[in-house]
The first five atom37 places (N, CA, C, CB, O) and aatype in JSON, in Angstrom:
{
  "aatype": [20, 20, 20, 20, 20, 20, 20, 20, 20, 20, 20, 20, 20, 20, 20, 20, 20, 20, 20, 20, 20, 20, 20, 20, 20, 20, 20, 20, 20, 20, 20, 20, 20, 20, 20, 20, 20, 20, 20, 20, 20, 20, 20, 20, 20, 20, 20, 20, 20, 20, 20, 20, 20, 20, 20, 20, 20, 20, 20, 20, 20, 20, 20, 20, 20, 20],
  "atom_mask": [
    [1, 1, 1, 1, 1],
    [1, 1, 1, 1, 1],
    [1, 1, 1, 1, 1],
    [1, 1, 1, 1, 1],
    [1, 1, 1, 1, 1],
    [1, 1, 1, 1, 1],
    [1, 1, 1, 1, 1],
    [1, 1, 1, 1, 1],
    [1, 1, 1, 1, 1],
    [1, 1, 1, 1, 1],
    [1, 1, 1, 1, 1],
    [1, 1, 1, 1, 1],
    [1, 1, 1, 1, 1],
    [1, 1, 1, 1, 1],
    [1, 1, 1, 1, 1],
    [1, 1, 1, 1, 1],
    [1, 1, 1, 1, 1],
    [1, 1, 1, 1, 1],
    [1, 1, 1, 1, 1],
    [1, 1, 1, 1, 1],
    [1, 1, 1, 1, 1],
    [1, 1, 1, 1, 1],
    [1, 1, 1, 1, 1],
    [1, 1, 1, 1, 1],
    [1, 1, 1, 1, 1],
    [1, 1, 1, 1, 1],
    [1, 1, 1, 1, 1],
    [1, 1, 1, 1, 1],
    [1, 1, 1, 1, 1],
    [1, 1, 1, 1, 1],
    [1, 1, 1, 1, 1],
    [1, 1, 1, 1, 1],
    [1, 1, 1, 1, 1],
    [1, 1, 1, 1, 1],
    [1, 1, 1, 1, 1],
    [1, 1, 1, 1, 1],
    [1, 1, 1, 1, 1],
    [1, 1, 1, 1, 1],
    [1, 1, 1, 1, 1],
    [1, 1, 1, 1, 1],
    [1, 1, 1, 1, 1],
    [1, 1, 1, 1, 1],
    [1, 1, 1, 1, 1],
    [1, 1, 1, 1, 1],
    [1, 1, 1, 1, 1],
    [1, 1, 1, 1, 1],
    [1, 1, 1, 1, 1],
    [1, 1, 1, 1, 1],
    [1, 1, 1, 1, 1],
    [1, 1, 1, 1, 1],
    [1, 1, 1, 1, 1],
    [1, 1, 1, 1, 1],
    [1, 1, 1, 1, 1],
    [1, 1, 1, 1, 1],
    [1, 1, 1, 1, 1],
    [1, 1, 1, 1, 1],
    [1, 1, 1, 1, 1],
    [1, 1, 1, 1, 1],
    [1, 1, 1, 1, 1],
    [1, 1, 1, 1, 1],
    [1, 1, 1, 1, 1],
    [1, 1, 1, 1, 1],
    [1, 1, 1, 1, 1],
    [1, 1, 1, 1, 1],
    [1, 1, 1, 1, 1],
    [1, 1, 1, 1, 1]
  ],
  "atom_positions": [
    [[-54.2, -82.32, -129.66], [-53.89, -83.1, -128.48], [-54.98, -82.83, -127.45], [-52.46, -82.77, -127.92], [-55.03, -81.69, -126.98]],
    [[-55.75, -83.64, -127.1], [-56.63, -83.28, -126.33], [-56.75, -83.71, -124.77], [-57.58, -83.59, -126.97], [-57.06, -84.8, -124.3]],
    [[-56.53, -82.9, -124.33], [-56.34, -83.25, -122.55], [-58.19, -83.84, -121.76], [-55.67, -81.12, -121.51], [-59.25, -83.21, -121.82]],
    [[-58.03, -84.76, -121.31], [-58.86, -85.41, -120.5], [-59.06, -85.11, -119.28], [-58.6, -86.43, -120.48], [-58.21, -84.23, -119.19]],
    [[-59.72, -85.16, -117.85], [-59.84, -84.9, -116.59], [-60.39, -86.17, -116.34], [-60.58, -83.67, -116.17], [-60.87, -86.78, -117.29]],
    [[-60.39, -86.9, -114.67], [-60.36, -87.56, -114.41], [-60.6, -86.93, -112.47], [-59.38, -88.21, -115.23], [-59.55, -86.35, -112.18]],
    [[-61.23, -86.91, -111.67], [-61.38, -86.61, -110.3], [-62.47, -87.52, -109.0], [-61.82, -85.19, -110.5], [-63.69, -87.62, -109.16]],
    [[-61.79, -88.04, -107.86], [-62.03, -88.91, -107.35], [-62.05, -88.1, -105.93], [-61.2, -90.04, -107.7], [-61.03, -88.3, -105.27]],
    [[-62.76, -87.45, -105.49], [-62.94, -87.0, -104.28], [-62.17, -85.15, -104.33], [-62.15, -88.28, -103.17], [-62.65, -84.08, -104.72]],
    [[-60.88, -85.49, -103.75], [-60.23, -84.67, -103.45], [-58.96, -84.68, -104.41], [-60.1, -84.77, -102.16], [-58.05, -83.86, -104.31]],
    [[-59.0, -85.44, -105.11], [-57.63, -85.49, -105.97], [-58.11, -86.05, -107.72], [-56.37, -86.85, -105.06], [-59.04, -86.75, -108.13]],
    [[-57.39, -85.62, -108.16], [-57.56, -85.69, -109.5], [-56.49, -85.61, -110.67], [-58.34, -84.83, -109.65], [-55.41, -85.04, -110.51]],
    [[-56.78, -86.08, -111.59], [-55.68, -85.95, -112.7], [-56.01, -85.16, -114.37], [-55.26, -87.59, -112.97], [-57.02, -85.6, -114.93]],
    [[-55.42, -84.33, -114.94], [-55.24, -84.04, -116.24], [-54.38, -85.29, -117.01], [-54.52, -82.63, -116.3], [-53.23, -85.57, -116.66]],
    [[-54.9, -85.83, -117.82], [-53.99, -86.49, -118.87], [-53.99, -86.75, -120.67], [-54.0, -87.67, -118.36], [-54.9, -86.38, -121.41]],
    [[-53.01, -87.3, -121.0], [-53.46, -87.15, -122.33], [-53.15, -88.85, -122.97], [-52.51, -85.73, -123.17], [-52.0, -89.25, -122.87]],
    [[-54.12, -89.7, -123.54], [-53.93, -90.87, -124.14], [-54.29, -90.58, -125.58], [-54.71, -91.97, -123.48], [-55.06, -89.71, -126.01]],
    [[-53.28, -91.87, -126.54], [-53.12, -91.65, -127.86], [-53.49, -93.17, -127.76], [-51.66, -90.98, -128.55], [-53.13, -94.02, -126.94]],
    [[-54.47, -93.3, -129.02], [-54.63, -95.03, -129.05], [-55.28, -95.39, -127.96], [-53.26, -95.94, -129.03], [-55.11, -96.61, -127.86]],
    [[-55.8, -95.1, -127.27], [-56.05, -96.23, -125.88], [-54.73, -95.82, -124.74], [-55.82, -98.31, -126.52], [-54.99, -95.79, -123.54]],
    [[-53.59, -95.57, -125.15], [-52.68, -95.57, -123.91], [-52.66, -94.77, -123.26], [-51.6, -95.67, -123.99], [-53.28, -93.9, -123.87]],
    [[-52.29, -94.25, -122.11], [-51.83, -93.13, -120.94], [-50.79, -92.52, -121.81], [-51.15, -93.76, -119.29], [-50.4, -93.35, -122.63]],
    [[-50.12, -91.2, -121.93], [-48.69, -91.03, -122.67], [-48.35, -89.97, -121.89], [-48.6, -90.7, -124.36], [-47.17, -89.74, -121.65]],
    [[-49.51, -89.09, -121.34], [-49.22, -88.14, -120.43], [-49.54, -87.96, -119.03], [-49.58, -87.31, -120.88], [-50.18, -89.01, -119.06]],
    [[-49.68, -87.55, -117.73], [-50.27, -87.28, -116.55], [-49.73, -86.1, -115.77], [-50.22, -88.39, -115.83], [-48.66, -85.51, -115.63]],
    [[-51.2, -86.05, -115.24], [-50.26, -84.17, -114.1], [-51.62, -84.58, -113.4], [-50.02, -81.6, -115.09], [-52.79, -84.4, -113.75]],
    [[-51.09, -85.15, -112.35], [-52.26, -85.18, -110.84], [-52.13, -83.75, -109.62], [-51.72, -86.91, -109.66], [-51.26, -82.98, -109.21]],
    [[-53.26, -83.95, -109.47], [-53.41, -82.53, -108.35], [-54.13, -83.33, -107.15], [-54.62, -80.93, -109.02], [-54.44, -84.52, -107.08]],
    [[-54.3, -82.29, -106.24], [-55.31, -82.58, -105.11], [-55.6, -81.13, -104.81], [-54.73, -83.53, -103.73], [-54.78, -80.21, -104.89]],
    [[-56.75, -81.05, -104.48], [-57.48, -80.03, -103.84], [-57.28, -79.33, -102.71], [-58.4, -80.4, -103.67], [-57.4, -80.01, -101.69]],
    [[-56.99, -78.1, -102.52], [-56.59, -77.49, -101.04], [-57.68, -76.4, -100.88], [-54.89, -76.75, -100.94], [-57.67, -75.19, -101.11]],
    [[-58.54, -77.16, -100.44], [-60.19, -76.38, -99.84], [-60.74, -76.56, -101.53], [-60.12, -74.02, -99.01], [-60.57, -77.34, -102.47]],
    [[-61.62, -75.1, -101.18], [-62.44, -74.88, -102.49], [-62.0, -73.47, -103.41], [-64.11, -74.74, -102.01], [-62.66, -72.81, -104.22]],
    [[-60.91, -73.35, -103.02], [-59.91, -72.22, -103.93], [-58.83, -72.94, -104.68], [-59.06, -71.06, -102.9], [-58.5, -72.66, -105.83]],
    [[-58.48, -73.59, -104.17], [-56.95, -73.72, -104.93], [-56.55, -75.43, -104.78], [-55.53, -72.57, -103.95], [-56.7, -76.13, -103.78]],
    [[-56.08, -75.76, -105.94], [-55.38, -77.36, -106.28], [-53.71, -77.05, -106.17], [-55.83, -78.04, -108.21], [-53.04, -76.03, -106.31]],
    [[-53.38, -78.5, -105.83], [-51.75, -78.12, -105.78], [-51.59, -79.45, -107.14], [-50.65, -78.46, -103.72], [-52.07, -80.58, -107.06]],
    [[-50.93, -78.99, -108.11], [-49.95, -79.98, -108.58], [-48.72, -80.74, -107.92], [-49.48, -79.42, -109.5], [-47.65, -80.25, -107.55]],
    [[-49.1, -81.91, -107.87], [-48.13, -82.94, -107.31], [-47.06, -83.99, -107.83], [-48.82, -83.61, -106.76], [-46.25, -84.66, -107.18]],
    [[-47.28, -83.94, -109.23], [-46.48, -85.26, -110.23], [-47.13, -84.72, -111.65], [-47.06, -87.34, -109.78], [-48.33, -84.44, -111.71]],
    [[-46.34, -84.62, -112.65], [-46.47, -84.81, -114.22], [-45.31, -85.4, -114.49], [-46.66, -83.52, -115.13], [-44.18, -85.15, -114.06]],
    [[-45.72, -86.31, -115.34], [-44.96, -87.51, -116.1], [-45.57, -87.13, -117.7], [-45.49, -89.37, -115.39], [-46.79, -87.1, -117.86]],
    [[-44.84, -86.92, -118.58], [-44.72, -86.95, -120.12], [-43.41, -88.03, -120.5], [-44.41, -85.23, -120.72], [-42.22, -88.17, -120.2]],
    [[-44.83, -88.9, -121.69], [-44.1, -90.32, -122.18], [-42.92, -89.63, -123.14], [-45.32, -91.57, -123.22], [-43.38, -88.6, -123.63]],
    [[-41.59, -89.86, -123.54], [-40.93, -89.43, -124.51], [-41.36, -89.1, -125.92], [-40.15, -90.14, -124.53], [-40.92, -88.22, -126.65]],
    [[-42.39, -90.06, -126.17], [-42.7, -89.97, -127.82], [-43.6, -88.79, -128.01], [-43.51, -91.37, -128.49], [-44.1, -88.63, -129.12]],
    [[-43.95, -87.67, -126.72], [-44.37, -86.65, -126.96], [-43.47, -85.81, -126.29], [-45.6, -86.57, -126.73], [-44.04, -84.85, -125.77]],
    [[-42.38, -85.84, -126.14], [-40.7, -84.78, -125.9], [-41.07, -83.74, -127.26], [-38.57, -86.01, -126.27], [-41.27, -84.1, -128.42]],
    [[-41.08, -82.33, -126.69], [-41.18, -81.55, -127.68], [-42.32, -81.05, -128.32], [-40.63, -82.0, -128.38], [-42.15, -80.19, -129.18]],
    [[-43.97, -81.59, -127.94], [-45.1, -81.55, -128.61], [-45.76, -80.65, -127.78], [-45.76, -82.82, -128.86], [-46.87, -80.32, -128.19]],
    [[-45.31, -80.06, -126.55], [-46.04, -79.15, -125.69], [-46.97, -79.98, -124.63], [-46.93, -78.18, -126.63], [-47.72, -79.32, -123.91]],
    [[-46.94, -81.15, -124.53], [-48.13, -81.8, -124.04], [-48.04, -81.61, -122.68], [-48.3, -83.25, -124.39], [-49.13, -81.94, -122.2]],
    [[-46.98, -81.09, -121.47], [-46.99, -80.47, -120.32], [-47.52, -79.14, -120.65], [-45.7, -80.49, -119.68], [-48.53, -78.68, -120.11]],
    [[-46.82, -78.51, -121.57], [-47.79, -77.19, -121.12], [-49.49, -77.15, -121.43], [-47.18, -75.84, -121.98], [-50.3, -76.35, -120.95]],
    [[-49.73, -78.1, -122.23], [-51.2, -77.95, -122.71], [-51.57, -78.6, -121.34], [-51.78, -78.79, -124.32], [-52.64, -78.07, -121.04]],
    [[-51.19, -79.54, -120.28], [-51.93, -80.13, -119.77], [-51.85, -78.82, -118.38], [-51.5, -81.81, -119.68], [-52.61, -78.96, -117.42]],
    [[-51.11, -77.9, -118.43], [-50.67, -76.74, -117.15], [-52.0, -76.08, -117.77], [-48.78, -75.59, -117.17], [-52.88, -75.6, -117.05]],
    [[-52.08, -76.11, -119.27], [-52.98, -74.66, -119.35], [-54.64, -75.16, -119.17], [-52.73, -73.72, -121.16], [-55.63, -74.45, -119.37]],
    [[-54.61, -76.29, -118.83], [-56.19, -76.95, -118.93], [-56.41, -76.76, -117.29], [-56.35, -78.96, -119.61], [-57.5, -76.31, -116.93]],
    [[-55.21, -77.14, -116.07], [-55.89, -77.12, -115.17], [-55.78, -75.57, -114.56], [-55.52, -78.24, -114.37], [-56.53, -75.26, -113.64]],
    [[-55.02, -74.8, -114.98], [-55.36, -73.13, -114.68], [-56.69, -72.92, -115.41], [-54.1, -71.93, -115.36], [-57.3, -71.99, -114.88]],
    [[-57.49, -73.6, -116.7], [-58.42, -73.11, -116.96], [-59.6, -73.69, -115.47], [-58.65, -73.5, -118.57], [-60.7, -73.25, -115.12]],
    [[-58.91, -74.6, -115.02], [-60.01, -75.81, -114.35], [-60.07, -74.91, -113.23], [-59.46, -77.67, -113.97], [-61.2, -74.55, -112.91]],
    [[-59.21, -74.53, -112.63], [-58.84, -73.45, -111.51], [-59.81, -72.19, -111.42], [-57.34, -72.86, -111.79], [-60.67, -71.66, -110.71]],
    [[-59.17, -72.08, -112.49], [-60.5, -70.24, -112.69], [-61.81, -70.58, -112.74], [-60.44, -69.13, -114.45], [-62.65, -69.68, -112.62]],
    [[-62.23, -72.01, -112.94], [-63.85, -72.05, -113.35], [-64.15, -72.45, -111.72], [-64.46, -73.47, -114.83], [-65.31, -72.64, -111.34]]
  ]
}
């Protein structure tokens, strides 16, 4: 499952598409140059159970530390 990034200034999104579609999202915004706040994750049902929130938590703590 491979998580994507996506960032437009000050705000940005982790997500995950299958086929072409959106199926996952977890948007953040930026608070300075230390720290993002998560604001909204939405996981499509047909990935209920596949981990695809936590893979998309563990991509932006990696995004965080870098």
């Amino acid at each position: 499952m491979e998580v994507k990034k996506r960032e437009e200034g000050s705000k940005g999104a982790f997500f995950i598409e299958i086929e072409g579609v959106k199926k996952a999202e977890m948007t953040y915004s930026k608070a300075g140059d230390t720290k993002i706040i998560i604001d909204h994750t939405e996981v499509d049902d047909s990935l209920r159970g596949q981990g695809a929130g936590k893979t998309m938590v563990m991509e932006a703590v990696k995004f965080a530390r870098e």
